[in-house]
C-alpha atoms as a PDB file:
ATOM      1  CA  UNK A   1     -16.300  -5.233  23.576  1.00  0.00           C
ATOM      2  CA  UNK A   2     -15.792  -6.420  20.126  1.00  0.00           C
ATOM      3  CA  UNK A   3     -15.160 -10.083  19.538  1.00  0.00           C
ATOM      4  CA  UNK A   4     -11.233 -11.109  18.441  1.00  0.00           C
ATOM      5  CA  UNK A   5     -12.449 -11.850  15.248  1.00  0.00           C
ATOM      6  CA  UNK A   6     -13.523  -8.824  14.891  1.00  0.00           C
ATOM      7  CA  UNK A   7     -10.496  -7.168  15.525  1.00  0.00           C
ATOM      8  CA  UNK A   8      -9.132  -6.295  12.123  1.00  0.00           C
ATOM      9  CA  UNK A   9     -12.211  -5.199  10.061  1.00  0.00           C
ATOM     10  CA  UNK A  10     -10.885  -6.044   6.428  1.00  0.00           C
ATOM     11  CA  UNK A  11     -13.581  -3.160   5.305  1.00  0.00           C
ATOM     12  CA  UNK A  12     -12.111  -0.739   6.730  1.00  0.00           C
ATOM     13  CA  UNK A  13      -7.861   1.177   6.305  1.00  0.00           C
ATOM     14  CA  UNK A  14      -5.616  -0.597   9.007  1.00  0.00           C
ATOM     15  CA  UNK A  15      -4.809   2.103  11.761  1.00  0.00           C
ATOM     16  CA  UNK A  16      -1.272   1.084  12.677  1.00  0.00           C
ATOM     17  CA  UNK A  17      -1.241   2.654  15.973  1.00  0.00           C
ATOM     18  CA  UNK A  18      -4.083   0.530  17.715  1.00  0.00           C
ATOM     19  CA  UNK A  19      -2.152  -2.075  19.070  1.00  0.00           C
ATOM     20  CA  UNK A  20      -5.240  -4.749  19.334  1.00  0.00           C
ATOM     21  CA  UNK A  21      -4.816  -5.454  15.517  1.00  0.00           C
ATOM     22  CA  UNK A  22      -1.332  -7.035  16.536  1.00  0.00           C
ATOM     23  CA  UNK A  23      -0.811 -10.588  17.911  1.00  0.00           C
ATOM     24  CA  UNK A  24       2.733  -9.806  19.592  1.00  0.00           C
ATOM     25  CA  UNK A  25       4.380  -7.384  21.349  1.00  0.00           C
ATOM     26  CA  UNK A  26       7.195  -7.346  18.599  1.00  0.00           C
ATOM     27  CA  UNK A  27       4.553  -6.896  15.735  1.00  0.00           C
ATOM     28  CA  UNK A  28       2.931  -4.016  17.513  1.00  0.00           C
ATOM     29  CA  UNK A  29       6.465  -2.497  17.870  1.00  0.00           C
ATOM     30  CA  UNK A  30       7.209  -2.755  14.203  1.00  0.00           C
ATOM     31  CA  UNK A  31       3.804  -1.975  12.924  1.00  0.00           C
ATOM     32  CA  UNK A  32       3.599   1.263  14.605  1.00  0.00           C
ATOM     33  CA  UNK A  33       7.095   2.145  13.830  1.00  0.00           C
ATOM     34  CA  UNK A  34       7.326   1.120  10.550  1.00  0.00           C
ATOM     35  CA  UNK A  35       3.208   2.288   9.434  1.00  0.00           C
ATOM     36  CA  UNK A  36       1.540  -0.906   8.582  1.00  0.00           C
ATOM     37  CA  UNK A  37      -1.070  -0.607   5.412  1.00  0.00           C
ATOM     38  CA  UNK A  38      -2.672  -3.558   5.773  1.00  0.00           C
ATOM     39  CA  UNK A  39      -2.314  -4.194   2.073  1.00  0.00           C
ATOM     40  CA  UNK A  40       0.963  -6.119   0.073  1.00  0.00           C
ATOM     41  CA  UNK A  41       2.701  -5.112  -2.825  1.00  0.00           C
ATOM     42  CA  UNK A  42      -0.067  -5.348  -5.391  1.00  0.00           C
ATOM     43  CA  UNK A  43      -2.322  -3.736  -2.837  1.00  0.00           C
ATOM     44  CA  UNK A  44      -4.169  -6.549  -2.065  1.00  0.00           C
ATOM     45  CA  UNK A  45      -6.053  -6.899   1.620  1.00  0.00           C
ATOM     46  CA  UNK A  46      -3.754  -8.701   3.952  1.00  0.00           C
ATOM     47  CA  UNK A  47      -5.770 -10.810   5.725  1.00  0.00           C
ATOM     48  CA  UNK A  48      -4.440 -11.230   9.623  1.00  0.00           C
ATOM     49  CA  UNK A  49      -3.520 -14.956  10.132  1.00  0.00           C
ATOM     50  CA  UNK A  50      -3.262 -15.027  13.644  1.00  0.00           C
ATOM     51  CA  UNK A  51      -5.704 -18.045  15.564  1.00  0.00           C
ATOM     52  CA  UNK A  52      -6.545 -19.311  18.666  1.00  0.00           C
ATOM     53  CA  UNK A  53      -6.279 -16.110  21.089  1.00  0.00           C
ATOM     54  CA  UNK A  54      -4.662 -13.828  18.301  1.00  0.00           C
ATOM     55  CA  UNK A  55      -7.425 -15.016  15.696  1.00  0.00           C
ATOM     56  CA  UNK A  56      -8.137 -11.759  13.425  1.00  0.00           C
ATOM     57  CA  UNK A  57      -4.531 -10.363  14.516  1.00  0.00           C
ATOM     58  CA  UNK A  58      -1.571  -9.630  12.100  1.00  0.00           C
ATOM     59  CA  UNK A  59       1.275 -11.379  13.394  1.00  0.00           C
ATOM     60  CA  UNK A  60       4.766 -10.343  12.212  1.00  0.00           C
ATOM     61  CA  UNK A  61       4.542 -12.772   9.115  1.00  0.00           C
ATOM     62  CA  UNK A  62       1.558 -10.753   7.839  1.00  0.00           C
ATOM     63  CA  UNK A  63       3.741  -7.171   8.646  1.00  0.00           C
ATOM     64  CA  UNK A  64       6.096  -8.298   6.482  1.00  0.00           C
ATOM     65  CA  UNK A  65       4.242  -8.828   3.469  1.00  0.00           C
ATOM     66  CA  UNK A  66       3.493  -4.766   3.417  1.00  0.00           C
ATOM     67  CA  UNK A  67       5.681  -2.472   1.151  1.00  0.00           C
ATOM     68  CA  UNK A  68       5.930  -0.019   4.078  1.00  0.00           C
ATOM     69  CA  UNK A  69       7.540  -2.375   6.549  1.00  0.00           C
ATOM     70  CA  UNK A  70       9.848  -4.007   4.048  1.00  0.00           C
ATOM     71  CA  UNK A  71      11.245  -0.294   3.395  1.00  0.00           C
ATOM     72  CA  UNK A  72      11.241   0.224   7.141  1.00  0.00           C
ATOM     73  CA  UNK A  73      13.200  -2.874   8.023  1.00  0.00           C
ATOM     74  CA  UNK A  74      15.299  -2.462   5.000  1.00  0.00           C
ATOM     75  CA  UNK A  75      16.394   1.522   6.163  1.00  0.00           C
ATOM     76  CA  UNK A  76      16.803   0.352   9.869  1.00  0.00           C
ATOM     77  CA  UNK A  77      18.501  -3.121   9.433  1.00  0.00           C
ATOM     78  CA  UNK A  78      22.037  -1.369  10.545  1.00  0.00           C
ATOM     79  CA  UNK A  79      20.835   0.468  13.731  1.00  0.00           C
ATOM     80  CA  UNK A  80      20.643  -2.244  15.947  1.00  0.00           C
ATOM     81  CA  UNK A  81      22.815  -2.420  18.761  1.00  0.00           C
ATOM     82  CA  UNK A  82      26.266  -3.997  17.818  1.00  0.00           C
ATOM     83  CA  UNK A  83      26.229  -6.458  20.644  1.00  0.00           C
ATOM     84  CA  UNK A  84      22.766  -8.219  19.340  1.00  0.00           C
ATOM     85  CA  UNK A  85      24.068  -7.797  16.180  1.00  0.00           C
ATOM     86  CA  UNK A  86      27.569  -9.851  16.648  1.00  0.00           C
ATOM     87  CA  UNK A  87      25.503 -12.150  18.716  1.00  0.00           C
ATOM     88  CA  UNK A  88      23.460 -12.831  15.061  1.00  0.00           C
ATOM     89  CA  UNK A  89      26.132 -13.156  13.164  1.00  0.00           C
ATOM     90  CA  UNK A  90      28.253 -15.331  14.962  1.00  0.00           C
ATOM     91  CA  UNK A  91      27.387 -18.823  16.506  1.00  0.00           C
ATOM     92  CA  UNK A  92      29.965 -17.957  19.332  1.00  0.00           C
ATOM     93  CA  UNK A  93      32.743 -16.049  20.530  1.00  0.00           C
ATOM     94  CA  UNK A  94      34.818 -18.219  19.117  1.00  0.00           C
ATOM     95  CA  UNK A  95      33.563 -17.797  16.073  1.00  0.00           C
ATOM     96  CA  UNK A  96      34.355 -14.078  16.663  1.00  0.00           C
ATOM     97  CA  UNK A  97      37.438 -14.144  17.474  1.00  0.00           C
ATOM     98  CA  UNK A  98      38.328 -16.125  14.668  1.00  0.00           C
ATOM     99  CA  UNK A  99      36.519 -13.878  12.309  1.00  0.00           C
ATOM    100  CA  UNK A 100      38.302 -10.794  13.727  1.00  0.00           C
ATOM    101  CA  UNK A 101      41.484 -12.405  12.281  1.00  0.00           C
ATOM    102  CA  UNK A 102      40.214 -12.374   8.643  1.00  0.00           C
ATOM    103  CA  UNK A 103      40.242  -8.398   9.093  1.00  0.00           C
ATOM    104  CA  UNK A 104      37.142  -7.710   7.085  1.00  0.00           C
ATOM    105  CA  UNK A 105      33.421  -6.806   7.274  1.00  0.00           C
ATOM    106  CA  UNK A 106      30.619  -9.317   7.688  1.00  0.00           C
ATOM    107  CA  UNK A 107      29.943  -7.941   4.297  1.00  0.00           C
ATOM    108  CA  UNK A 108      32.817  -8.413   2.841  1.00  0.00           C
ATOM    109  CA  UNK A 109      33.345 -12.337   3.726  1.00  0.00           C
ATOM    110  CA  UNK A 110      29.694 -12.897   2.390  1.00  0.00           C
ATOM    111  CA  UNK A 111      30.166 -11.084  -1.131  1.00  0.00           C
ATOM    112  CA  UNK A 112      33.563 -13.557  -1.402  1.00  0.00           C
ATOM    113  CA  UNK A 113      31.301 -16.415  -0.703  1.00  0.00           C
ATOM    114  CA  UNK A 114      31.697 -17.227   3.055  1.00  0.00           C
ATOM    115  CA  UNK A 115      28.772 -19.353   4.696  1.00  0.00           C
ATOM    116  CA  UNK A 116      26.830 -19.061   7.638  1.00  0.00           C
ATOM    117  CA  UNK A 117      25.734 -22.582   8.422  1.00  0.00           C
ATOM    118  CA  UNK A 118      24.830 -22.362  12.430  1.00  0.00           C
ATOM    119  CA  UNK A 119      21.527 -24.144  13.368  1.00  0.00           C
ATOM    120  CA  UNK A 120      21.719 -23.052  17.257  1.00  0.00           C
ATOM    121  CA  UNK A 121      22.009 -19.913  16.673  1.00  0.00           C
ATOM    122  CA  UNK A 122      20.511 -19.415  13.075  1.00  0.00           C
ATOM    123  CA  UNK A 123      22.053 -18.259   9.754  1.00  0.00           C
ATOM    124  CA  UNK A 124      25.570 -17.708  12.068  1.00  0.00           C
ATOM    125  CA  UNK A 125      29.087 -18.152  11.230  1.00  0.00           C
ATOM    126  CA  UNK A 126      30.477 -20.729  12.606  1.00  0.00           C
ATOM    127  CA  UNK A 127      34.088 -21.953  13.087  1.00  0.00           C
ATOM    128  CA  UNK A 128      34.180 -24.366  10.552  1.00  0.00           C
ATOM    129  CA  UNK A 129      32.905 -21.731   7.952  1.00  0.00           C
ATOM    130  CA  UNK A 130      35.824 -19.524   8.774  1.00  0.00           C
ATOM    131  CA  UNK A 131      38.216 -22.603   8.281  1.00  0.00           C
ATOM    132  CA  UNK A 132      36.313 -23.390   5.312  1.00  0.00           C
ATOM    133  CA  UNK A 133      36.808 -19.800   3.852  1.00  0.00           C
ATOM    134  CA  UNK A 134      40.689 -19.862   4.459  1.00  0.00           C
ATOM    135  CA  UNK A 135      41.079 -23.024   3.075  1.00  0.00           C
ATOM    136  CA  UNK A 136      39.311 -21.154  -0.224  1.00  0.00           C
ATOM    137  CA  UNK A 137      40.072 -17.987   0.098  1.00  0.00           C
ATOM    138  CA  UNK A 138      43.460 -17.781   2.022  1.00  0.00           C
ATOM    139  CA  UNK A 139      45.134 -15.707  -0.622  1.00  0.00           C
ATOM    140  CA  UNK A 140      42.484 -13.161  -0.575  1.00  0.00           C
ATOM    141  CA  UNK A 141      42.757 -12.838   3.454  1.00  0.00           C
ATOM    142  CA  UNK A 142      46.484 -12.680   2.693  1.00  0.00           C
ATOM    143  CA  UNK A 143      46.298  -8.638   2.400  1.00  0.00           C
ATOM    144  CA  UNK A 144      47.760  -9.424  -1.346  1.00  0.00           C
ATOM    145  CA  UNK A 145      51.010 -10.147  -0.646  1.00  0.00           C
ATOM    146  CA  UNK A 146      53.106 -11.937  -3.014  1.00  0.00           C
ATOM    147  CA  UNK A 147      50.277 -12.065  -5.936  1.00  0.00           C
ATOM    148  CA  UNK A 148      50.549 -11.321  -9.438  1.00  0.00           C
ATOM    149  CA  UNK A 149      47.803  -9.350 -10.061  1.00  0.00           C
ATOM    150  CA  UNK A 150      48.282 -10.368 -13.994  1.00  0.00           C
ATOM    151  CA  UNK A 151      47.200 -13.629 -13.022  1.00  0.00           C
ATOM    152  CA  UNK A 152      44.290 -12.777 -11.335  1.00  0.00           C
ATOM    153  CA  UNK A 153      41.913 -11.748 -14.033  1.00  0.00           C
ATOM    154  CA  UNK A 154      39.674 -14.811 -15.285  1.00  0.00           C
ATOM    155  CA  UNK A 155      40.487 -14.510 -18.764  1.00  0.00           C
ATOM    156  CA  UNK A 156      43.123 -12.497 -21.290  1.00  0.00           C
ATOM    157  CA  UNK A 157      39.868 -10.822 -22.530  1.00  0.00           C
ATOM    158  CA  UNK A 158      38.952  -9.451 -19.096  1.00  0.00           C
ATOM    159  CA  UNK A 159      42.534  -8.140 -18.675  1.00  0.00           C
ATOM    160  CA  UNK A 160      42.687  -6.499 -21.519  1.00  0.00           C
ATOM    161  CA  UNK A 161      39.320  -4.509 -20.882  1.00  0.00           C
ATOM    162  CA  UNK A 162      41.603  -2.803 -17.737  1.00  0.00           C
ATOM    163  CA  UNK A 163      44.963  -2.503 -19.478  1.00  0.00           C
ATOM    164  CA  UNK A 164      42.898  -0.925 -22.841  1.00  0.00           C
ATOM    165  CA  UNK A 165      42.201   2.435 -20.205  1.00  0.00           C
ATOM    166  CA  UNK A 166      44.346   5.412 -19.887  1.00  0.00           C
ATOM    167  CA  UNK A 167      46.905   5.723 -17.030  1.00  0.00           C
ATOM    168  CA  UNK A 168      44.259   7.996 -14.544  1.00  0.00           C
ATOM    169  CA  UNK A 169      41.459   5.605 -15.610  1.00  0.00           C
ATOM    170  CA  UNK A 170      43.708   2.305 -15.120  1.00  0.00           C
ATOM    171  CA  UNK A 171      44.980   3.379 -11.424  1.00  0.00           C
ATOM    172  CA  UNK A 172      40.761   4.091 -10.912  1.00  0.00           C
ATOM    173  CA  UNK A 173      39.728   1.021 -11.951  1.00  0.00           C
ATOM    174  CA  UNK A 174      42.970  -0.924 -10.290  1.00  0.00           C
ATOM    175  CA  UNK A 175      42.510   0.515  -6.912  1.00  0.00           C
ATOM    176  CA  UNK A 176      38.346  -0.481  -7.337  1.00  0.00           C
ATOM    177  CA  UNK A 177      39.429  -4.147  -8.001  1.00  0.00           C
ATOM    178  CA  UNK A 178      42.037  -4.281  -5.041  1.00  0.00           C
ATOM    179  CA  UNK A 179      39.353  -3.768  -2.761  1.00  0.00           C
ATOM    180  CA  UNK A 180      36.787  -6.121  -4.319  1.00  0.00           C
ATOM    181  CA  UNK A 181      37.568  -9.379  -5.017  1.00  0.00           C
ATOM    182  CA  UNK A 182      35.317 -11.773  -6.945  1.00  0.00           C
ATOM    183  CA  UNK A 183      35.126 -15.754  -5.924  1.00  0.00           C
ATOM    184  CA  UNK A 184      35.134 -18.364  -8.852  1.00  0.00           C
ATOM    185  CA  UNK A 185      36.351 -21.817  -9.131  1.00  0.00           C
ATOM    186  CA  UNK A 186      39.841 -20.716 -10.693  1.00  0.00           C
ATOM    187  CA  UNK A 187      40.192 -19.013  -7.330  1.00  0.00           C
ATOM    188  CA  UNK A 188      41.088 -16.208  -9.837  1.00  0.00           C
ATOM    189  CA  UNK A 189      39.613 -12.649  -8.811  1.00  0.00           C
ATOM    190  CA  UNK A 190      38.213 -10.731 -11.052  1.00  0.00           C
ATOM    191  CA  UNK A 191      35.824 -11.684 -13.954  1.00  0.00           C
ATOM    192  CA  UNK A 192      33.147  -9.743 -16.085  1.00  0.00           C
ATOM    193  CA  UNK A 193      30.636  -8.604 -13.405  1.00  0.00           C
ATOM    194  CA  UNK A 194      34.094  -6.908 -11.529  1.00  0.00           C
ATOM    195  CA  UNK A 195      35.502  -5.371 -14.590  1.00  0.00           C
ATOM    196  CA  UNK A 196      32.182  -3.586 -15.268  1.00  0.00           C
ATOM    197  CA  UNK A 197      32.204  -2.521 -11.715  1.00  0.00           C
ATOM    198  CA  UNK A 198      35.126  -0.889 -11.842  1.00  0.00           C
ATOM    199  CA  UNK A 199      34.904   0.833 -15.300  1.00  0.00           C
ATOM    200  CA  UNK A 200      31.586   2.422 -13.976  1.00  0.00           C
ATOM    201  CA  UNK A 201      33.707   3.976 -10.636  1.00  0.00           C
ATOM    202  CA  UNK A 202      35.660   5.044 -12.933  1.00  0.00           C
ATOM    203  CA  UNK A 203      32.742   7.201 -14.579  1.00  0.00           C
ATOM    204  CA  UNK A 204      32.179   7.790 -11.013  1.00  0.00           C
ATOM    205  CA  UNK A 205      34.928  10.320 -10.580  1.00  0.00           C
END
């Protein structure tokens, strides 16, 4: 029987499917799954940094420095089970419930700058994050009622760019920025990288 640090033989292609290169049951699941190289980005040798009983095993660390996983994780990162996910995302169900009120995506609250500042469970929303992002966003939450849209643009400049467009193009470009709401300091909506947005839907259609 080969020694363990003989496991990996950096000589030699990495076959992904012989689970003794891995030092975890969760790095064998994702290096079979996913095809571990055994080489990074620039193609360079990873070299396994597991020790003790996992010396000369890749531990998940080392899977993740491979092109082929990062692609796998990246096309698979919205088919886990919504429980486990929820359970990720929020510190509590608390938290949840609170969130549910906000009516919007996970996505959503983190592209109008909402935090996720839980330690016990990490990189979670907490409570105080969703108080935090009502207390900065409130109006945006508010469904927009009762806002004048004129005022929401971050400059006359930017305005202009949408009210320059024909009627079709306008109501495009309109209905784009409705349902995507920038966050700046002015608490005003939509600046530059939103007007550019929506001009290119428009070209969209």
């Amino acid at each position: 029987m080969a020694s363990l640090t003989e496991v990996v033989d950096l000589g030699k292609v990495v076959d992904s499917n012989d689970p003794d290169i891995y030092g975890s049951g969760k790095a064998i699941i994702l290096g079979i799954k996913a095809g571990f190289t055994g080489r990074d980005s620039e193609d360079n040798i990873i070299k396994p940094s597991g020790s003790g009983k996992n010396k000369g095993k890749f531990l998940l660390g080392d899977l993740k420095k491979c092109p082929a996983v990062q692609e796998w994780i990246k096309n698979n990162e919205d088919n886990n089970n919504n429980e486990v996910k929820e359970k990720k995302d929020f510190s509590g169900e608390k938290a949840k419930e609170a969130f549910d009120k906000l009516g919007m995506t996970v996505e959503e609250y983190e592209q109008k700058g909402g935090k996720r500042s839980g330690k016990r469970t990490a990189n979670s929303i907490t409570c105080k994050d969703i108080k935090e992002f009502l207390k900065d966003n409130g109006d945006v939450v508010d469904n927009n009622n009762n806002v004048d849209e004129d005022k929401m643009f971050t400059t006359k400049k930017m305005k202009a760019k949408i009210d320059e467009l024909g009627p079709r193009s306008k109501g495009i470009a309109m209905e784009y920025l409705r349902n995507n709401h920038g966050v700046y300091k002015s608490k005003k909506w939509w600046g530059k990288k939103e007007i550019e947005a929506a001009i290119k839907e428009i070209n969209k259609q």
